[in-house]
Structures are given as structure tokens and as C-alpha cells.
Amino acid sequence: MAEETDSEEKTTYVRYPFVNQKISDLNSNMSVAIAGLIVSKDSEIISFIVEDDDGRVNVITNNMDSFNGLKEGQFVRVLGKTWGEGEDIELKSDIIQDFSGVDFELYKKLVL
């Protein structure tokens, strides 16, 4: 007969820090924080395009409540993981922050 033990296995998850990046500097498989203006939204696939001074990236989210609260022209910061290659880089969002009250020009000088 097999012996049962009372030991519990613990699963440890490692989350790498989000690195502030310009959209033009994104590569595949990075944990990044980008900031920019929402230029368009697509409710069919729950995605939106964020633009900074250097480029654009499609951001995909699975949080419909967060997505519904976003507006075109809104300044946001998105933390997430990139995937895809070259011009087809996309960002899978983990966190979407409303940065409407943040001075975009000052943010760029201090952070990027």
C-alpha cells in the first residue's frame, strides 16, 4: 500500500519587472511598460492601438470592463508582454493605467 504524506507542494511564479520602453524599441517576448495615446479601439477583438512619438502598437486585453472605460485620445500606460515579430509586434496587456492626469511631455523627459 502506498504511503500518503502531508507535505504540500508550493508553486512559485516569477514575474519579471516591466521595463519602460518606447514603442519603436519593442521586440518579441519582452515585459514592458509603454505610454501613449489611444488612437483607435476594436471591440470585436477587445484591442486598441496606442501611439507615442515613435510608433504604434496594437494592445490586446481580456478585461472587457477595463476596455470599455478607455476612450480614443486618452493617455494611458500599458504594462504587458510583447509577442510577434518585426512590424507585427503586439502587446498582451496585464495592467492598463489611466494617465490622463499626467503631463505626457514631462513623462517622456523623466521616464523614457
mmCIF file of C-alpha atoms in Angstrom:
data_model
loop_
_atom_site.group_PDB
_atom_site.id
_atom_site.type_symbol
_atom_site.label_atom_id
_atom_site.label_comp_id
_atom_site.label_asym_id
_atom_site.label_seq_id
_atom_site.Cartn_x
_atom_site.Cartn_y
_atom_site.Cartn_z
ATOM 1 C CA MET A 1 0.000 0.000 0.000
ATOM 2 C CA ALA A 2 1.328 3.464 -0.924
ATOM 3 C CA GLU A 3 2.061 5.907 1.836
ATOM 4 C CA GLU A 4 0.404 9.293 1.883
ATOM 5 C CA THR A 5 2.363 12.296 3.005
ATOM 6 C CA ASP A 6 1.074 15.561 4.362
ATOM 7 C CA SER A 7 3.633 17.683 2.555
ATOM 8 C CA GLU A 8 2.273 20.427 0.347
ATOM 9 C CA GLU A 9 3.977 21.357 -2.866
ATOM 10 C CA LYS A 10 4.361 25.062 -3.432
ATOM 11 C CA THR A 11 4.352 26.531 -6.880
ATOM 12 C CA THR A 12 6.434 29.639 -7.295
ATOM 13 C CA TYR A 13 5.737 32.031 -10.116
ATOM 14 C CA VAL A 14 8.345 34.535 -11.204
ATOM 15 C CA ARG A 15 7.183 37.787 -12.760
ATOM 16 C CA TYR A 16 9.875 39.773 -14.448
ATOM 17 C CA PRO A 17 9.788 43.548 -13.990
ATOM 18 C CA PHE A 18 8.182 45.711 -16.635
ATOM 19 C CA VAL A 19 10.790 47.861 -18.391
ATOM 20 C CA ASN A 20 9.814 51.313 -19.686
ATOM 21 C CA GLN A 21 10.184 51.287 -23.473
ATOM 22 C CA LYS A 22 9.412 53.441 -26.460
ATOM 23 C CA ILE A 23 7.067 51.659 -28.842
ATOM 24 C CA SER A 24 9.703 51.763 -31.597
ATOM 25 C CA ASP A 25 12.101 49.785 -29.351
ATOM 26 C CA LEU A 26 9.768 46.833 -28.746
ATOM 27 C CA ASN A 27 10.958 43.316 -29.532
ATOM 28 C CA SER A 28 9.332 39.931 -29.102
ATOM 29 C CA ASN A 29 8.950 38.355 -25.663
ATOM 30 C CA MET A 30 9.605 41.434 -23.506
ATOM 31 C CA SER A 31 7.861 42.536 -20.300
ATOM 32 C CA VAL A 32 7.368 46.237 -20.952
ATOM 33 C CA ALA A 33 5.609 49.403 -19.853
ATOM 34 C CA ILE A 34 4.628 51.728 -22.691
ATOM 35 C CA ALA A 35 2.791 55.033 -22.560
ATOM 36 C CA GLY A 36 0.892 56.846 -25.266
ATOM 37 C CA LEU A 37 -2.411 57.988 -26.664
ATOM 38 C CA ILE A 38 -5.171 55.608 -27.710
ATOM 39 C CA VAL A 39 -5.779 56.287 -31.409
ATOM 40 C CA SER A 40 -8.390 53.597 -32.106
ATOM 41 C CA LYS A 41 -10.351 50.775 -30.469
ATOM 42 C CA ASP A 42 -11.645 47.467 -31.867
ATOM 43 C CA SER A 43 -14.412 45.985 -29.720
ATOM 44 C CA GLU A 44 -14.589 42.788 -31.819
ATOM 45 C CA ILE A 45 -11.210 41.573 -30.581
ATOM 46 C CA ILE A 46 -11.033 43.776 -27.460
ATOM 47 C CA SER A 47 -7.930 45.618 -28.631
ATOM 48 C CA PHE A 48 -6.754 49.167 -29.100
ATOM 49 C CA ILE A 49 -3.848 50.959 -30.735
ATOM 50 C CA VAL A 50 -1.511 53.088 -28.627
ATOM 51 C CA GLU A 51 0.755 55.673 -30.245
ATOM 52 C CA ASP A 52 3.742 57.538 -28.847
ATOM 53 C CA ASP A 53 6.071 59.906 -30.719
ATOM 54 C CA ASP A 54 7.995 56.983 -32.252
ATOM 55 C CA GLY A 55 5.438 54.366 -33.227
ATOM 56 C CA ARG A 56 2.210 52.457 -32.739
ATOM 57 C CA VAL A 57 1.389 49.106 -31.210
ATOM 58 C CA ASN A 58 -1.767 47.022 -31.049
ATOM 59 C CA VAL A 59 -2.678 46.189 -27.440
ATOM 60 C CA ILE A 60 -4.831 43.147 -26.718
ATOM 61 C CA THR A 61 -6.672 42.805 -23.423
ATOM 62 C CA ASN A 62 -9.029 40.242 -21.958
ATOM 63 C CA ASN A 63 -10.544 42.677 -19.454
ATOM 64 C CA MET A 64 -13.765 43.955 -21.006
ATOM 65 C CA ASP A 65 -14.504 46.322 -18.097
ATOM 66 C CA SER A 66 -11.126 47.994 -18.459
ATOM 67 C CA PHE A 67 -11.508 48.121 -22.252
ATOM 68 C CA ASN A 68 -14.951 49.741 -22.025
ATOM 69 C CA GLY A 69 -13.522 52.500 -19.810
ATOM 70 C CA LEU A 70 -10.978 53.549 -22.456
ATOM 71 C CA LYS A 71 -11.529 56.414 -24.893
ATOM 72 C CA GLU A 72 -9.789 57.459 -28.084
ATOM 73 C CA GLY A 73 -7.365 60.290 -27.324
ATOM 74 C CA GLN A 74 -6.840 59.094 -23.733
ATOM 75 C CA PHE A 75 -3.262 58.974 -22.383
ATOM 76 C CA VAL A 76 -2.572 55.519 -20.902
ATOM 77 C CA ARG A 77 0.287 53.393 -19.664
ATOM 78 C CA VAL A 78 0.111 49.699 -20.511
ATOM 79 C CA LEU A 79 2.153 47.018 -18.778
ATOM 80 C CA GLY A 80 2.333 43.688 -20.533
ATOM 81 C CA LYS A 81 4.228 41.164 -22.611
ATOM 82 C CA THR A 82 5.107 41.564 -26.266
ATOM 83 C CA TRP A 83 4.732 38.859 -28.857
ATOM 84 C CA GLY A 84 5.099 38.652 -32.607
ATOM 85 C CA GLU A 85 7.965 39.667 -34.858
ATOM 86 C CA GLY A 86 9.082 42.842 -36.626
ATOM 87 C CA GLU A 87 6.182 45.026 -37.740
ATOM 88 C CA ASP A 88 3.696 42.519 -36.277
ATOM 89 C CA ILE A 89 4.650 43.121 -32.620
ATOM 90 C CA GLU A 90 1.615 43.216 -30.335
ATOM 91 C CA LEU A 91 1.278 43.770 -26.618
ATOM 92 C CA LYS A 92 -0.798 41.479 -24.374
ATOM 93 C CA SER A 93 -1.802 43.749 -21.503
ATOM 94 C CA ASP A 94 -1.562 42.789 -17.843
ATOM 95 C CA ILE A 95 -2.327 46.267 -16.474
ATOM 96 C CA ILE A 96 -3.845 49.332 -18.142
ATOM 97 C CA GLN A 97 -3.427 52.604 -16.247
ATOM 98 C CA ASP A 98 -5.256 55.857 -16.938
ATOM 99 C CA PHE A 99 -2.555 58.522 -17.251
ATOM 100 C CA SER A 100 -4.928 61.318 -18.286
ATOM 101 C CA GLY A 101 -3.717 63.460 -15.387
ATOM 102 C CA VAL A 102 -0.041 63.014 -16.296
ATOM 103 C CA ASP A 103 1.875 65.559 -18.391
ATOM 104 C CA PHE A 104 2.948 63.458 -21.424
ATOM 105 C CA GLU A 105 5.918 65.700 -22.319
ATOM 106 C CA LEU A 106 7.242 65.664 -18.755
ATOM 107 C CA TYR A 107 6.701 61.893 -18.542
ATOM 108 C CA LYS A 108 8.814 61.374 -21.678
ATOM 109 C CA LYS A 109 11.645 63.517 -20.282
ATOM 110 C CA LEU A 110 11.693 61.744 -16.927
ATOM 111 C CA VAL A 111 10.995 58.146 -17.882
ATOM 112 C CA LEU A 112 11.975 57.473 -21.497
#
